[in-house]
Tab-separated table of C-alpha atoms in Angstrom:
chain	number	residue	atom	x	y	z
A	123	UNK	CA	0.084	0.059	-0.029
A	124	UNK	CA	1.626	3.113	-1.129
A	125	UNK	CA	1.314	6.181	1.298
A	126	UNK	CA	2.448	9.737	0.853
A	127	UNK	CA	4.733	10.944	3.668
A	128	UNK	CA	2.983	13.810	5.892
A	129	UNK	CA	6.239	15.743	5.479
A	130	UNK	CA	9.722	15.350	4.225
A	131	UNK	CA	12.674	16.712	5.974
A	132	UNK	CA	12.504	17.883	9.513
A	133	UNK	CA	9.714	18.222	11.970
A	134	UNK	CA	10.730	19.893	15.145
A	135	UNK	CA	9.778	18.358	18.335
A	136	UNK	CA	8.900	21.635	19.992
A	137	UNK	CA	9.403	22.108	23.549
A	138	UNK	CA	6.671	23.174	25.776
A	139	UNK	CA	7.841	26.491	27.510
A	140	UNK	CA	6.776	27.003	31.022
A	141	UNK	CA	6.895	30.071	33.477
A	142	UNK	CA	5.803	29.836	37.135
A	143	UNK	CA	4.271	26.414	36.676
A	144	UNK	CA	1.946	27.553	33.594
A	145	UNK	CA	2.385	27.065	29.828
A	146	UNK	CA	4.340	30.308	28.585
A	147	UNK	CA	2.073	31.122	25.381
A	148	UNK	CA	4.109	34.229	24.755
A	149	UNK	CA	7.257	32.162	24.402
A	150	UNK	CA	5.519	29.373	22.544
A	151	UNK	CA	4.290	31.841	19.896
A	152	UNK	CA	7.899	33.082	19.531
A	153	UNK	CA	9.315	29.517	19.092
A	154	UNK	CA	6.632	28.700	16.566
A	155	UNK	CA	7.402	31.933	14.363
A	156	UNK	CA	11.157	31.083	14.703
A	157	UNK	CA	10.440	27.621	13.271
A	158	UNK	CA	8.329	28.651	10.468
A	159	UNK	CA	10.825	31.628	9.541
A	160	UNK	CA	13.508	28.821	9.459
A	161	UNK	CA	11.447	27.014	6.694
A	162	UNK	CA	10.897	23.912	9.060
A	163	UNK	CA	8.037	22.086	7.297
A	164	UNK	CA	6.483	20.351	10.321
A	165	UNK	CA	6.085	20.820	14.037
A	166	UNK	CA	5.431	18.207	16.641
A	167	UNK	CA	3.326	19.783	19.548
A	168	UNK	CA	3.022	17.935	22.831
A	169	UNK	CA	5.556	15.033	22.172
A	170	UNK	CA	8.208	13.693	24.479
A	171	UNK	CA	10.225	16.901	24.122
A	172	UNK	CA	7.057	18.881	24.747
A	173	UNK	CA	6.812	17.109	28.081
A	174	UNK	CA	3.391	15.763	27.236
A	175	UNK	CA	3.585	13.059	30.231
A	176	UNK	CA	3.341	16.062	32.743
A	177	UNK	CA	0.509	18.026	31.014
A	178	UNK	CA	-2.953	18.014	32.323
A	179	UNK	CA	-5.748	17.150	29.754
A	180	UNK	CA	-6.625	20.850	30.019
A	181	UNK	CA	-3.295	21.960	29.213
A	182	UNK	CA	-2.641	19.506	26.379
A	183	UNK	CA	-6.018	20.554	24.661
A	184	UNK	CA	-5.216	24.176	25.175
A	185	UNK	CA	-1.715	23.750	23.779
A	186	UNK	CA	-2.865	22.174	20.643
A	187	UNK	CA	-5.659	24.778	19.996
A	188	UNK	CA	-3.180	27.557	20.435
A	189	UNK	CA	-0.672	25.871	18.055
A	190	UNK	CA	-3.387	25.357	15.443
A	191	UNK	CA	-4.401	28.885	15.423
A	192	UNK	CA	-0.733	30.231	15.572
A	193	UNK	CA	0.412	28.025	12.679
A	194	UNK	CA	-2.592	28.522	10.575
A	195	UNK	CA	-1.581	26.263	7.878
A	196	UNK	CA	1.937	27.552	7.477
A	197	UNK	CA	3.393	24.249	8.545
A	198	UNK	CA	2.331	20.669	9.014
A	199	UNK	CA	0.906	20.220	12.463
A	200	UNK	CA	1.454	16.873	14.316
A	201	UNK	CA	-0.073	16.392	17.756
A	202	UNK	CA	1.279	13.998	20.375
A	203	UNK	CA	-1.787	11.986	21.257
A	204	UNK	CA	-0.357	8.739	22.581
A	205	UNK	CA	-0.785	7.672	26.238
A	206	UNK	CA	-0.560	4.309	28.027
A	207	UNK	CA	-4.276	3.879	27.801
A	208	UNK	CA	-6.163	3.077	24.499
A	209	UNK	CA	-9.516	4.873	25.535
A	210	UNK	CA	-7.414	7.998	26.389
A	211	UNK	CA	-5.417	7.861	23.255
A	212	UNK	CA	-8.682	7.523	21.079
A	213	UNK	CA	-10.270	10.505	22.980
A	214	UNK	CA	-7.042	12.756	22.325
A	215	UNK	CA	-6.821	11.650	18.779
A	216	UNK	CA	-10.594	12.310	18.174
A	217	UNK	CA	-10.075	15.777	19.603
A	218	UNK	CA	-6.986	16.383	17.573
A	219	UNK	CA	-8.806	15.774	14.479
A	220	UNK	CA	-11.823	17.993	15.466
A	221	UNK	CA	-9.397	21.061	15.911
A	222	UNK	CA	-7.487	20.561	12.837
A	223	UNK	CA	-3.986	18.997	12.534
A	224	UNK	CA	-2.148	17.054	9.648
A	225	UNK	CA	-1.222	13.788	11.789
A	226	UNK	CA	-0.832	12.553	15.240
A	227	UNK	CA	2.423	10.930	16.581
A	228	UNK	CA	1.319	7.959	18.767
A	229	UNK	CA	3.935	6.698	21.163
A	230	UNK	CA	3.930	2.923	21.972
A	231	UNK	CA	1.860	2.577	25.274
A	232	UNK	CA	4.276	2.693	28.083
A	233	UNK	CA	4.456	1.154	31.650
A	234	UNK	CA	1.757	-1.411	30.982
A	235	UNK	CA	4.107	-3.607	29.088
A	236	UNK	CA	1.407	-4.611	26.701
A	237	UNK	CA	1.589	-7.776	24.774
A	238	UNK	CA	2.438	-7.676	21.064
A	239	UNK	CA	-1.131	-8.518	20.143
A	240	UNK	CA	-2.515	-5.913	22.626
A	241	UNK	CA	-0.180	-3.110	21.177
A	242	UNK	CA	-1.159	-3.976	17.684
A	243	UNK	CA	-4.631	-3.849	18.623
A	244	UNK	CA	-4.137	-0.590	20.330
A	245	UNK	CA	-2.956	1.097	17.265
A	246	UNK	CA	-5.428	-0.505	14.927
A	247	UNK	CA	-8.231	0.933	17.361
A	248	UNK	CA	-6.726	4.290	17.492
A	249	UNK	CA	-6.464	4.434	13.755
A	250	UNK	CA	-10.166	3.357	13.451
A	251	UNK	CA	-11.317	6.040	15.864
A	252	UNK	CA	-10.864	9.182	13.830
A	253	UNK	CA	-10.146	10.229	10.069
A	254	UNK	CA	-6.565	11.421	10.874
A	255	UNK	CA	-3.225	9.960	9.896
A	256	UNK	CA	-1.109	8.488	12.453
A	257	UNK	CA	2.631	8.219	12.834
A	258	UNK	CA	3.877	5.517	15.053
A	259	UNK	CA	6.422	6.261	17.769
A	260	UNK	CA	8.778	3.599	18.849
A	261	UNK	CA	10.958	4.589	21.652
A	262	UNK	CA	11.791	1.444	23.832
A	263	UNK	CA	14.247	3.309	26.113
A	264	UNK	CA	11.323	5.218	27.518
A	265	UNK	CA	8.274	2.750	27.091
A	266	UNK	CA	9.714	-0.267	28.160
A	267	UNK	CA	8.437	-2.251	25.066
A	268	UNK	CA	9.861	-2.561	21.564
A	269	UNK	CA	7.547	-2.606	18.380
A	270	UNK	CA	8.828	-5.653	16.566
A	271	UNK	CA	9.129	-5.994	12.700
A	272	UNK	CA	6.158	-8.271	12.278
A	273	UNK	CA	4.093	-5.692	14.317
A	274	UNK	CA	5.298	-2.913	12.066
A	275	UNK	CA	4.742	-4.904	9.010
A	276	UNK	CA	1.166	-5.673	10.062
A	277	UNK	CA	0.356	-2.174	11.048
A	278	UNK	CA	1.716	-0.877	7.640
A	279	UNK	CA	-1.118	-2.411	5.993
A	280	UNK	CA	-3.556	-0.028	7.880
A	281	UNK	CA	-4.404	3.012	5.557
A	282	UNK	CA	-4.390	5.576	8.248
A	283	UNK	CA	-0.960	4.544	9.830
A	284	UNK	CA	1.284	6.617	7.429
A	285	UNK	CA	4.779	6.452	9.023
A	286	UNK	CA	6.968	5.592	12.102
A	287	UNK	CA	9.344	7.486	14.174
A	288	UNK	CA	11.945	4.744	15.053
A	289	UNK	CA	14.047	5.580	17.958
A	290	UNK	CA	15.699	2.184	18.807
A	291	UNK	CA	18.704	3.464	16.688
A	292	UNK	CA	19.421	-0.198	15.435
A	293	UNK	CA	20.766	0.121	11.891
A	294	UNK	CA	19.526	-3.407	11.089
A	295	UNK	CA	16.053	-2.662	12.252
A	296	UNK	CA	15.993	0.657	10.393
A	297	UNK	CA	17.037	-1.102	7.319
A	298	UNK	CA	14.374	-3.832	7.611
A	299	UNK	CA	11.732	-0.978	8.270
A	300	UNK	CA	12.955	0.776	5.281
A	301	UNK	CA	12.340	-2.308	3.108
A	302	UNK	CA	8.559	-1.796	3.675
A	303	UNK	CA	8.904	1.324	1.462
A	304	UNK	CA	6.107	3.654	0.832
A	305	UNK	CA	3.893	1.330	2.989
A	306	UNK	CA	5.603	2.795	5.935
A	307	UNK	CA	7.473	6.081	5.603
A	308	UNK	CA	10.376	6.089	8.167
A	309	UNK	CA	11.358	9.021	10.214
A	310	UNK	CA	14.807	9.190	12.426
A	311	UNK	CA	13.884	9.159	15.984
A	312	UNK	CA	17.198	10.659	16.999
A	313	UNK	CA	19.085	13.609	15.410
A	314	UNK	CA	22.260	11.679	14.911
A	315	UNK	CA	20.648	8.892	12.802
A	316	UNK	CA	19.213	11.463	10.379
A	317	UNK	CA	21.615	10.651	7.702
A	318	UNK	CA	21.534	6.872	8.107
A	319	UNK	CA	17.684	7.027	7.802
A	320	UNK	CA	17.862	9.165	4.695
A	321	UNK	CA	20.342	7.044	3.136
A	322	UNK	CA	17.931	3.986	3.654
A	323	UNK	CA	15.297	5.913	1.818
A	324	UNK	CA	13.602	7.453	4.874
A	325	UNK	CA	11.512	10.643	4.776
A	326	UNK	CA	13.448	12.598	7.278
A	327	UNK	CA	13.655	13.318	11.091
A	328	UNK	CA	11.557	14.434	13.992
A	329	UNK	CA	14.262	16.429	15.704
A	330	UNK	CA	15.195	17.735	19.061
A	331	UNK	CA	18.112	19.909	18.171
A	332	UNK	CA	16.096	21.931	15.504
A	333	UNK	CA	14.787	23.734	18.502
A	334	UNK	CA	17.851	25.758	18.436
A	335	UNK	CA	19.292	25.211	14.931
A	336	UNK	CA	16.470	24.604	12.672
A	337	UNK	CA	18.069	25.975	9.644
A	338	UNK	CA	21.085	23.482	9.990
A	339	UNK	CA	18.986	20.431	10.297
A	340	UNK	CA	16.739	21.633	7.318
A	341	UNK	CA	20.108	22.006	5.325
A	342	UNK	CA	21.245	18.439	6.229
A	343	UNK	CA	17.892	17.066	4.691
A	344	UNK	CA	17.735	19.420	1.621
A	345	UNK	CA	21.292	18.569	0.906
A	346	UNK	CA	20.466	15.045	0.907
A	347	UNK	CA	17.414	15.192	-1.208
A	348	UNK	CA	19.159	17.528	-3.813
A	349	UNK	CA	21.724	14.874	-4.296
A	350	UNK	CA	24.611	16.312	-2.282
A	351	UNK	CA	24.871	13.246	0.035
A	352	UNK	CA	28.474	13.931	1.021
A	353	UNK	CA	27.544	17.631	1.880
A	354	UNK	CA	24.529	16.282	4.004
A	355	UNK	CA	26.705	13.754	6.032
A	356	UNK	CA	29.427	16.408	6.633
A	357	UNK	CA	26.933	19.016	7.732
A	358	UNK	CA	25.432	16.561	10.206
A	359	UNK	CA	28.871	15.320	11.570
A	360	UNK	CA	30.007	18.852	12.152
A	361	UNK	CA	27.077	19.097	14.920
A	362	UNK	CA	27.713	15.633	16.294
A	363	UNK	CA	29.119	17.130	19.542
A	364	UNK	CA	26.316	19.392	20.064
A	365	UNK	CA	23.954	16.780	19.339
A	366	UNK	CA	25.490	14.443	21.974
A	367	UNK	CA	25.573	17.163	24.551
A	368	UNK	CA	21.716	17.466	24.417
A	369	UNK	CA	21.290	13.937	25.415
A	370	UNK	CA	23.745	13.781	28.119
A	371	UNK	CA	20.971	13.678	30.499
A	372	UNK	CA	17.119	12.796	29.955
A	373	UNK	CA	15.680	14.818	27.211
A	374	UNK	CA	14.303	17.578	27.342
A	375	UNK	CA	16.220	18.692	30.308
A	376	UNK	CA	19.407	19.540	28.332
A	377	UNK	CA	17.645	21.515	25.375
A	378	UNK	CA	15.561	23.448	28.005
A	379	UNK	CA	18.685	24.558	29.865
A	380	UNK	CA	20.358	25.410	26.321
A	381	UNK	CA	17.412	27.540	25.139
A	382	UNK	CA	17.156	29.265	28.486
A	383	UNK	CA	20.848	30.074	28.079
A	384	UNK	CA	20.035	31.364	24.410
A	385	UNK	CA	17.184	33.625	25.649
A	386	UNK	CA	14.559	31.553	23.662
A	387	UNK	CA	12.393	30.513	26.652
A	388	UNK	CA	12.620	30.046	30.471
A	389	UNK	CA	14.715	26.966	31.537
A	390	UNK	CA	11.581	25.656	33.732
A	391	UNK	CA	11.080	21.845	33.393
A	392	UNK	CA	8.570	19.836	35.220
A	393	UNK	CA	9.316	17.318	37.939
A	394	UNK	CA	10.282	14.510	37.939
A	395	UNK	CA	12.742	15.772	35.472
A	396	UNK	CA	15.163	18.640	36.667
A	397	UNK	CA	17.650	20.845	34.905
A	398	UNK	CA	20.980	19.224	34.244
A	399	UNK	CA	23.715	18.596	36.784
A	400	UNK	CA	26.338	21.503	37.098
A	401	UNK	CA	29.090	19.306	35.263
A	402	UNK	CA	26.393	18.752	32.244
A	403	UNK	CA	25.562	22.314	32.227
A	404	UNK	CA	29.147	23.337	32.055
A	405	UNK	CA	29.884	20.651	29.193
A	406	UNK	CA	26.903	22.171	27.240
A	407	UNK	CA	27.920	25.572	27.688
A	408	UNK	CA	31.426	24.615	26.535
A	409	UNK	CA	30.341	22.712	23.531
A	410	UNK	CA	27.891	25.577	22.326
A	411	UNK	CA	30.319	28.115	23.272
A	412	UNK	CA	27.935	30.046	25.503
A	413	UNK	CA	30.532	31.534	27.770
A	414	UNK	CA	30.016	32.106	31.526
């Protein structure tokens, strides 16, 4: 089954800025405009980097509504609707469809340690619940479960499942997913694997680092798509230390710290996460040449 990718290139997994315990909508507006000005084709709102797990239902719905109004069709909008409960995920997905977005990013149910059949059925039920494209999100380091290749192959036959963000970073698995071709468009789940995924025929990356250097990540993808594969790889490798620095501790703590230092938003992050340890902060400041 041939499916068209929701976007090609970079989707920024946008942080959710907070100030004094509330979503900072003024900062969020600035971040959205910065991404659109940089030519980023898609934004993920309320995903892992957006601290969705700590957002109340009221906050999550308000965040999506604000983003839909602010973006107003200038970029593809992808809302993070996944939870560890099928009923809640269906409700969120239906709401996302009602307020207008281009797709949802649906994380594999976490904590419950669902069976392979149970997780497959979860996705099929969510896909059947609303007329909205769904991108699977497999991140076993956070969820405790890993979508297997047979599961992914079965889900690729579902018309509304239009891609996968694969964050396992197994080159063998990425290659085997890519063999599904247009039936399951592949997106890199980590910045450093962007070139690998593109070389395998993938559609792009859902990126953390593009919160701060959107233009560079856009260039990595555009160079590859234009045939300058060597230039694409060189551009990505030039950022390798910066990328690594942002995953020295649990995402999004490092990127929130960096964005605060850059004046893009407040550094506030919700418990149980905390800002990086002093040594990590110093390392990030050194790598990004922030000064004292």
